[in-house]
Amino acid sequence: MFSIFDLSLQLNGFPIRKAKSDLDKIVALSPAEKRQFIENQKLTIVEFHLENNAFYQKLVGSKKYTNWEDLPILNKTNLQSPLEYRLSKGFTTKNCYINKTSGSSGTPFIFAKDKYTHALTWASNMYRFGLHGINFNRSLQARFYGIPLDFMGYKKERFKDFLSRRFRFSIFDLSDAVLEKMLKKFETTKFEYLNGYTSSIVLFAKFLRKRNLILKDICPTLKVCMITSEMLFEDDKKLLEMQFGIPIVNEYGASELDLIAFESRSVGTENQWQINSETLFVEILDENNQVLPYGKEGRIVITSLFNKAHPFIRYDIGDIGILDEKSTLEKPILKQLIGRTNDVAVLPSGKKSPGLTFYYVTKSIIEDDGNVKEFVIKQRKIDHFEIEYVSETELDLAQIQKIEQAIALYLESNLHFTFIRKNTLERTARGKLKQFSSFL
């Protein structure tokens, strides 16, 4: 019997019952069967698109290929052509799921999934959240996400929230007065889990710390907190665990694909990011598009194993990461997610460093006294950076010197900084906070 969330998917043409059944069968495969399934699915999806998708045929340059490694890398620039040119035979904007990426990579585009693949995405979400005791049809979610502010977009999202058993806290205003209202909602509502953007949930935890409150004491029904879309640093994770009193689960996903990795807390795999190998195939490549061995840092390239409406084959998602040395084809583990390929700082010495290195070094100092709520770093010139921050009082000279000394120690000296105190920080239309940006 369908519950309301499953029923809403089914009525909109997404075969969730079949998707759940099929996913259960994939999960139940033995390691040897899983390896064979992945190889078969890779072959099947490539052959389908070479036969039925003119866009992919043109990208490959042929209807035939010899080796998987010879297939081209699909990047986001390739996908910025009109969607109708990228759809496979038999698929239109009327019989697919259509959406747009958030643009956090700086290269937004419209994409499509066939309805079965979209149902499989939801089945994958339900399965992974279910490992933490969450049922999408019954568990009430406290959702920390952005929301469209136009009338129709706002009403549409609120209706989807109703069907999905979630209450959305708009994160465009996170002043203490608004956080106080959020806290009141937790006092009167039987939420089972939190889900949303890292920066917003961390800010809520800091508010609780200032008030010396534990969220689980206020809302005893809470089981778990899932954070997504932005980097989660270890000290922030400890803060969340302390102030919420529940497990914190880190997820990594992309709207055009699926959940890519989800933190596993099963016996023997504590704190491991288990990669979704049921609907995706993940590779780590070097700058020459060569596959790197497990344990080596490189570009994350992903293949959607089922999407027939639109090819995502060897798709460079724009992130840098490492697969754990303990990974296998059937059970890959994401050891580290380092950041986006376009979030790299180029320094005067010629050194290149992930922009989040600045953020990480600065963060450890800037938040020592709890004065600073959140901040972002922007590279304006090769030797000049702006640090925009929200705080109760301005940073003093000693704090600024400490930050500059730490960056000189961990990166290089003779870098210049401008510190700009703000009331709020700029977020994307969806409410994400971009922690480092280079404008070179």
Coordinates of C-alpha atoms in Angstrom, one line a residue:
M1 CA 0.0 0.0 0.0
F2 CA 1.3 3.4 -1.0
S3 CA 1.9 6.2 1.6
I4 CA 1.5 9.8 0.5
F5 CA 5.1 10.4 -0.7
D6 CA 5.3 7.2 -2.7
L7 CA 1.8 7.9 -4.1
S8 CA 2.7 11.4 -5.2
L9 CA 5.7 10.0 -7.2
Q10 CA 3.6 7.3 -8.7
L11 CA 0.8 9.7 -9.7
N12 CA 3.3 11.9 -11.4
G13 CA 4.5 9.0 -13.6
F14 CA 7.6 8.0 -11.6
P15 CA 7.5 4.2 -11.1
I16 CA 8.7 4.2 -7.5
R17 CA 7.4 0.7 -6.7
K18 CA 9.4 -0.9 -9.5
A19 CA 12.4 1.3 -8.7
K20 CA 12.4 0.2 -5.0
S21 CA 12.1 -3.4 -6.0
D22 CA 14.9 -3.2 -8.6
L23 CA 17.2 -1.4 -6.1
D24 CA 16.6 -4.0 -3.5
K25 CA 17.7 -6.7 -6.0
I26 CA 20.9 -4.7 -6.7
V27 CA 21.7 -4.2 -3.0
A28 CA 21.3 -8.0 -2.5
L29 CA 23.9 -9.0 -5.1
S30 CA 27.0 -10.8 -4.0
P31 CA 30.3 -9.0 -4.5
A32 CA 31.0 -11.0 -7.7
E33 CA 27.5 -10.5 -9.0
K34 CA 27.7 -6.7 -8.2
R35 CA 31.0 -6.4 -10.2
Q36 CA 29.4 -8.1 -13.2
F37 CA 26.3 -5.9 -12.8
I38 CA 28.4 -2.7 -12.9
E39 CA 30.3 -3.8 -16.0
N40 CA 27.2 -4.9 -17.8
Q41 CA 25.4 -1.6 -17.0
K42 CA 28.3 0.5 -18.1
L43 CA 28.3 -1.3 -21.5
T44 CA 24.5 -1.1 -21.8
I45 CA 24.2 2.6 -21.1
V46 CA 27.0 3.5 -23.5
E47 CA 25.6 1.4 -26.3
F48 CA 22.2 2.9 -25.8
H49 CA 23.4 6.5 -26.1
L50 CA 25.7 5.7 -29.0
E51 CA 22.7 4.3 -30.8
N52 CA 20.0 6.8 -29.7
N53 CA 21.7 10.1 -28.8
A54 CA 23.0 12.3 -31.5
F55 CA 24.7 14.7 -29.0
Y56 CA 26.7 11.8 -27.5
Q57 CA 27.5 10.3 -30.9
K58 CA 29.0 13.6 -31.9
L59 CA 31.0 13.8 -28.6
V60 CA 32.4 10.3 -29.1
G61 CA 32.9 10.9 -32.8
S62 CA 31.6 7.4 -33.6
K63 CA 28.9 4.8 -32.8
K64 CA 31.7 2.4 -31.7
Y65 CA 34.3 2.4 -29.0
T66 CA 37.0 -0.2 -28.0
N67 CA 37.9 0.6 -24.4
W68 CA 36.0 2.4 -21.6
E69 CA 39.1 4.7 -21.0
D70 CA 38.8 5.9 -24.7
L71 CA 35.4 7.4 -24.1
P72 CA 35.6 11.2 -23.8
I73 CA 35.2 13.1 -20.6
L74 CA 31.9 15.0 -20.5
N75 CA 32.2 18.4 -18.9
K76 CA 29.7 21.1 -17.9
T77 CA 30.6 23.3 -20.8
N78 CA 29.5 20.5 -23.2
L79 CA 26.1 20.6 -21.5
Q80 CA 25.4 24.3 -22.0
S81 CA 23.6 23.7 -25.3
P82 CA 19.8 23.6 -25.6
L83 CA 18.4 20.6 -23.8
E84 CA 16.4 19.3 -26.8
Y85 CA 19.7 18.8 -28.7
R86 CA 20.9 16.5 -25.9
L87 CA 17.9 14.2 -25.4
S88 CA 17.9 10.7 -26.7
K89 CA 15.4 9.4 -29.3
G90 CA 11.9 9.0 -27.8
F91 CA 12.5 11.5 -25.0
T92 CA 11.1 15.0 -24.8
T93 CA 10.7 17.7 -22.2
K94 CA 7.2 16.4 -21.7
N95 CA 8.0 12.8 -20.8
C96 CA 11.1 13.4 -18.6
Y97 CA 12.0 14.9 -15.3
I98 CA 13.6 18.3 -16.1
N99 CA 15.6 20.4 -13.7
K100 CA 18.5 22.8 -13.5
T101 CA 21.7 22.5 -11.5
S102 CA 22.3 25.1 -8.8
G103 CA 25.2 26.7 -10.6
S104 CA 27.5 26.4 -7.5
S105 CA 30.2 25.3 -9.9
G106 CA 29.8 28.5 -11.9
T107 CA 28.4 26.5 -14.9
P108 CA 24.7 25.9 -14.5
F109 CA 22.8 23.9 -17.1
I110 CA 19.4 22.2 -17.6
F111 CA 19.3 18.4 -17.5
A112 CA 16.8 15.6 -17.9
K113 CA 16.3 12.2 -16.4
D114 CA 13.9 9.5 -17.7
K115 CA 11.1 8.9 -15.3
Y116 CA 12.4 5.5 -14.2
T117 CA 15.8 6.9 -13.4
H118 CA 14.3 9.7 -11.4
A119 CA 12.2 7.2 -9.4
L120 CA 15.4 5.2 -8.9
T121 CA 17.1 8.4 -7.5
W122 CA 14.3 8.6 -4.9
A123 CA 14.5 4.9 -4.1
S124 CA 18.2 5.4 -3.6
N125 CA 17.6 8.3 -1.2
M126 CA 14.9 6.3 0.7
Y127 CA 17.2 3.3 1.1
R128 CA 20.2 5.3 2.4
F129 CA 18.2 7.5 4.8
G130 CA 16.4 4.3 5.9
L131 CA 19.8 3.0 7.1
H132 CA 19.6 5.7 9.8
G133 CA 16.0 5.0 10.8
I134 CA 14.3 7.6 8.5
N135 CA 11.2 6.8 6.5
F136 CA 10.3 9.4 3.9
N137 CA 6.6 8.5 4.2
R138 CA 6.4 8.9 8.0
S139 CA 9.4 10.8 9.4
L140 CA 9.1 14.6 9.7
Q141 CA 12.0 16.6 8.4
A142 CA 13.3 19.9 9.6
R143 CA 14.6 21.3 6.3
F144 CA 17.3 24.0 6.2
Y145 CA 17.2 25.0 2.5
G146 CA 16.5 28.0 0.4
I147 CA 13.1 28.5 -1.2
P148 CA 12.0 30.5 -4.3
L149 CA 10.6 33.9 -3.3
D150 CA 8.3 34.3 -6.3
F151 CA 4.6 33.5 -5.4
M152 CA 4.2 30.4 -7.7
G153 CA 7.7 29.0 -6.9
Y154 CA 7.1 29.5 -3.2
K155 CA 3.7 27.8 -3.2
K156 CA 5.0 24.9 -5.3
E157 CA 7.9 24.2 -2.9
R158 CA 5.6 24.4 0.1
F159 CA 3.3 21.9 -1.5
K160 CA 6.2 19.5 -2.2
D161 CA 7.3 19.9 1.4
F162 CA 3.8 18.9 2.5
L163 CA 3.9 15.8 0.4
S164 CA 7.4 15.0 1.5
R165 CA 6.8 15.3 5.3
R166 CA 9.1 18.2 5.8
F167 CA 9.0 21.7 7.3
R168 CA 11.2 24.2 5.6
F169 CA 13.1 26.8 7.4
S170 CA 14.1 29.6 5.0
I171 CA 17.8 30.3 5.4
F172 CA 18.1 33.7 3.7
D173 CA 17.8 35.4 7.1
L174 CA 19.6 33.7 10.0
S175 CA 19.6 36.5 12.5
D176 CA 19.2 35.6 16.2
A177 CA 15.6 36.6 16.1
V178 CA 14.9 34.2 13.3
L179 CA 16.9 31.4 14.9
E180 CA 14.8 32.0 18.1
K181 CA 11.7 31.3 16.1
M182 CA 13.3 28.1 14.6
L183 CA 14.0 27.0 18.2
K184 CA 10.3 27.5 19.2
K185 CA 9.3 25.3 16.2
F186 CA 11.5 22.5 17.5
E187 CA 9.8 22.8 20.9
T188 CA 6.4 22.2 19.5
T189 CA 7.0 19.8 16.6
K190 CA 8.0 16.1 16.5
F191 CA 10.8 16.3 14.0
E192 CA 12.8 13.1 13.5
Y193 CA 15.7 14.5 11.5
L194 CA 17.4 17.7 10.2
N195 CA 18.5 18.0 6.6
G196 CA 20.1 20.9 4.8
Y197 CA 23.1 23.1 3.9
T198 CA 26.1 22.8 6.2
S199 CA 26.6 26.5 6.9
S200 CA 23.0 27.2 7.9
I201 CA 22.8 24.2 10.3
V202 CA 26.2 25.1 11.8
L203 CA 25.0 28.6 12.4
F204 CA 21.9 27.2 14.2
A205 CA 24.3 25.0 16.4
K206 CA 26.3 28.1 17.3
F207 CA 23.1 29.8 18.4
L208 CA 22.3 26.8 20.6
R209 CA 25.8 26.8 22.1
K210 CA 25.5 30.5 23.0
R211 CA 22.2 29.7 24.7
N212 CA 23.8 26.5 26.3
L213 CA 21.0 24.3 24.8
I214 CA 21.0 20.8 23.4
L215 CA 18.5 20.3 20.6
K216 CA 17.7 16.7 21.5
D217 CA 16.5 17.9 25.0
I218 CA 14.2 20.4 23.3
C219 CA 12.9 17.9 20.6
P220 CA 13.3 14.4 22.0
T221 CA 12.0 12.7 18.8
L222 CA 15.1 13.7 16.8
K223 CA 17.2 10.8 15.5
V224 CA 19.8 12.1 13.1
C225 CA 21.1 15.2 11.2
M226 CA 22.0 14.9 7.5
I227 CA 24.1 17.8 6.1
T228 CA 24.7 18.4 2.4
S229 CA 26.0 20.7 -0.4
E230 CA 28.8 22.4 1.5
M231 CA 32.0 21.2 3.1
L232 CA 31.7 19.9 6.7
F233 CA 34.9 20.4 8.7
E234 CA 35.7 18.1 11.6
D235 CA 35.4 20.8 14.3
D236 CA 32.0 21.8 12.9
K237 CA 30.9 18.2 13.0
K238 CA 31.9 18.0 16.7
L239 CA 30.0 21.2 17.3
L240 CA 26.8 19.7 15.7
E241 CA 27.1 16.5 17.6
M242 CA 27.5 18.4 20.9
Q243 CA 24.7 20.9 20.4
F244 CA 22.2 18.5 18.7
G245 CA 22.9 15.4 20.8
I246 CA 22.3 13.1 17.7
P247 CA 24.5 11.5 15.1
I248 CA 25.7 13.8 12.2
V249 CA 25.7 12.2 8.7
N250 CA 27.5 13.7 5.8
E251 CA 26.1 13.3 2.3
Y252 CA 27.5 14.2 -1.1
G253 CA 25.2 14.4 -4.1
A254 CA 24.3 16.2 -7.3
S255 CA 20.8 16.9 -8.6
E256 CA 21.7 15.8 -12.1
L257 CA 22.9 12.4 -10.8
D258 CA 21.9 11.0 -7.4
L259 CA 23.3 10.7 -3.9
I260 CA 26.9 10.1 -4.7
A261 CA 28.2 9.2 -1.3
F262 CA 26.5 8.8 2.1
E263 CA 28.2 8.3 5.5
S264 CA 27.8 4.8 6.7
R265 CA 27.5 4.0 10.4
S266 CA 27.1 0.2 10.1
V267 CA 29.4 -2.1 12.1
G268 CA 32.9 -1.9 10.9
T269 CA 32.4 1.1 8.6
E270 CA 32.1 3.9 11.1
N271 CA 32.6 7.3 9.5
Q272 CA 33.1 6.0 6.0
W273 CA 31.5 7.7 3.0
Q274 CA 30.0 4.7 1.1
I275 CA 29.8 5.6 -2.6
N276 CA 26.6 4.8 -4.4
S277 CA 27.6 1.9 -6.7
E278 CA 24.0 0.8 -7.3
T279 CA 23.1 3.7 -9.8
L280 CA 26.5 5.3 -10.4
F281 CA 30.1 4.4 -11.4
V282 CA 32.7 6.8 -9.9
E283 CA 36.3 7.3 -11.2
I284 CA 39.2 9.5 -10.1
L285 CA 41.2 10.9 -13.0
D286 CA 44.4 12.9 -13.3
E287 CA 44.8 16.1 -15.4
N288 CA 45.5 13.9 -18.5
N289 CA 42.2 11.9 -18.0
Q290 CA 44.0 8.8 -16.8
V291 CA 42.4 6.7 -14.1
L292 CA 44.2 7.1 -10.8
P293 CA 44.7 4.2 -8.3
Y294 CA 42.8 4.2 -5.0
G295 CA 44.4 6.7 -2.6
K296 CA 45.4 9.3 -5.2
E297 CA 43.8 12.7 -5.4
G298 CA 42.1 13.7 -8.7
R299 CA 39.0 14.9 -10.5
I300 CA 35.8 13.1 -9.7
V301 CA 34.2 11.7 -12.8
I302 CA 30.8 9.9 -12.6
T303 CA 28.7 7.8 -14.9
S304 CA 24.9 7.5 -14.4
L305 CA 24.3 3.8 -15.1
F306 CA 20.6 4.1 -15.9
N307 CA 19.7 7.5 -17.4
K308 CA 18.6 6.9 -21.0
A309 CA 17.0 10.3 -21.5
H310 CA 20.3 12.2 -21.2
P311 CA 23.9 10.9 -21.2
F312 CA 26.0 11.4 -18.1
I313 CA 28.8 9.1 -19.1
R314 CA 32.3 9.9 -17.6
Y315 CA 30.9 13.2 -16.5
D316 CA 33.4 15.6 -14.8
I317 CA 31.3 16.9 -11.9
G318 CA 33.8 19.6 -11.1
D319 CA 35.0 18.2 -7.7
I320 CA 38.3 16.9 -6.4
G321 CA 38.5 13.8 -4.2
I322 CA 40.2 10.6 -3.2
L323 CA 38.8 7.0 -3.2
D324 CA 40.0 5.0 -0.2
E325 CA 42.7 2.4 -0.6
K326 CA 40.2 -0.2 0.8
S327 CA 37.8 0.5 -2.1
T328 CA 36.7 -2.2 -4.5
L329 CA 34.7 -1.9 -7.7
E330 CA 31.5 -3.1 -6.0
K331 CA 32.2 -1.2 -2.7
P332 CA 34.0 2.1 -3.4
I333 CA 34.6 4.4 -0.4
L334 CA 35.1 8.2 -0.7
K335 CA 38.1 8.9 1.5
Q336 CA 38.1 12.7 1.1
L337 CA 36.2 15.3 -0.7
I338 CA 38.6 18.2 -1.2
G339 CA 36.6 20.8 -3.0
R340 CA 35.7 22.1 -6.5
T341 CA 38.2 22.2 -9.3
N342 CA 37.3 25.9 -9.9
D343 CA 38.0 26.8 -6.2
V344 CA 41.8 26.9 -6.6
A345 CA 43.9 29.8 -5.4
V346 CA 46.9 30.7 -7.6
L347 CA 49.6 32.3 -5.5
P348 CA 52.4 34.8 -6.4
S349 CA 55.0 32.0 -6.2
G350 CA 53.1 30.0 -8.8
K351 CA 51.9 27.6 -6.2
K352 CA 48.3 26.4 -6.6
S353 CA 46.3 25.6 -3.4
P354 CA 42.7 24.5 -2.9
G355 CA 40.8 27.7 -1.8
L356 CA 39.4 25.8 1.2
T357 CA 42.9 25.6 2.6
F358 CA 42.6 29.4 3.3
Y359 CA 39.2 28.8 4.8
Y360 CA 40.3 26.0 6.9
V361 CA 43.4 27.7 8.3
T362 CA 41.5 30.9 8.9
K363 CA 38.5 29.2 10.5
S364 CA 40.6 27.5 13.2
I365 CA 41.7 31.0 14.4
I366 CA 38.8 33.3 13.6
E367 CA 36.2 31.3 15.6
D368 CA 38.3 30.8 18.8
D369 CA 36.3 33.2 20.8
G370 CA 32.9 32.5 19.3
N371 CA 32.6 36.1 18.1
V372 CA 32.5 35.3 14.4
K373 CA 29.4 33.5 13.2
E374 CA 30.5 32.7 9.6
F375 CA 32.8 34.0 6.9
V376 CA 33.9 33.6 3.2
I377 CA 37.1 34.3 1.4
K378 CA 37.4 35.9 -2.0
Q379 CA 40.6 36.1 -4.1
R380 CA 40.5 39.5 -5.9
K381 CA 44.2 39.6 -7.1
I382 CA 47.0 37.1 -7.1
D383 CA 48.2 38.4 -3.8
H384 CA 45.1 40.0 -2.4
F385 CA 42.2 38.3 -0.6
E386 CA 39.0 39.7 1.0
I387 CA 37.6 38.0 4.1
E388 CA 33.9 38.9 4.6
Y389 CA 32.6 38.0 8.0
V390 CA 29.5 38.3 10.3
S391 CA 30.3 38.9 13.9
E392 CA 29.1 40.6 17.0
T393 CA 32.2 42.9 17.2
E394 CA 34.9 43.7 14.7
L395 CA 38.1 41.6 14.6
D396 CA 40.9 43.2 16.5
L397 CA 44.5 43.7 15.3
A398 CA 45.7 40.7 17.3
Q399 CA 43.2 38.4 15.6
I400 CA 44.1 39.7 12.2
Q401 CA 47.8 39.3 12.7
K402 CA 47.2 35.7 14.0
I403 CA 45.3 34.9 10.8
E404 CA 48.0 36.4 8.5
Q405 CA 50.8 34.6 10.4
A406 CA 49.0 31.2 10.1
I407 CA 48.4 31.6 6.3
A408 CA 52.1 32.6 5.9
L409 CA 53.1 29.5 7.7
Y410 CA 50.8 27.0 5.9
L411 CA 50.7 28.6 2.5
E412 CA 53.2 31.5 1.8
S413 CA 54.1 35.0 3.0
N414 CA 53.5 38.4 1.5
L415 CA 49.8 37.8 0.9
H416 CA 47.5 40.8 1.7
F417 CA 44.1 40.7 3.3
T418 CA 41.1 43.0 3.6
F419 CA 38.7 42.2 6.4
I420 CA 35.1 43.3 5.8
R421 CA 32.5 43.0 8.5
K422 CA 28.9 42.4 7.2
N423 CA 25.5 41.9 8.7
T424 CA 24.8 39.0 6.4
L425 CA 26.7 37.1 3.7
E426 CA 25.6 36.7 0.1
R427 CA 24.2 33.3 -0.7
T428 CA 23.1 31.7 -4.0
A429 CA 19.5 31.8 -5.1
R430 CA 19.1 28.4 -3.4
G431 CA 20.7 29.5 -0.2
K432 CA 24.1 28.0 -0.5
L433 CA 27.1 29.8 1.0
K434 CA 30.2 29.6 -1.3
Q435 CA 33.1 29.5 1.2
F436 CA 35.9 30.4 -1.2
S437 CA 35.7 32.2 -4.6
S438 CA 38.5 33.2 -7.0
F439 CA 37.9 36.2 -9.2
L440 CA 41.2 36.0 -11.2

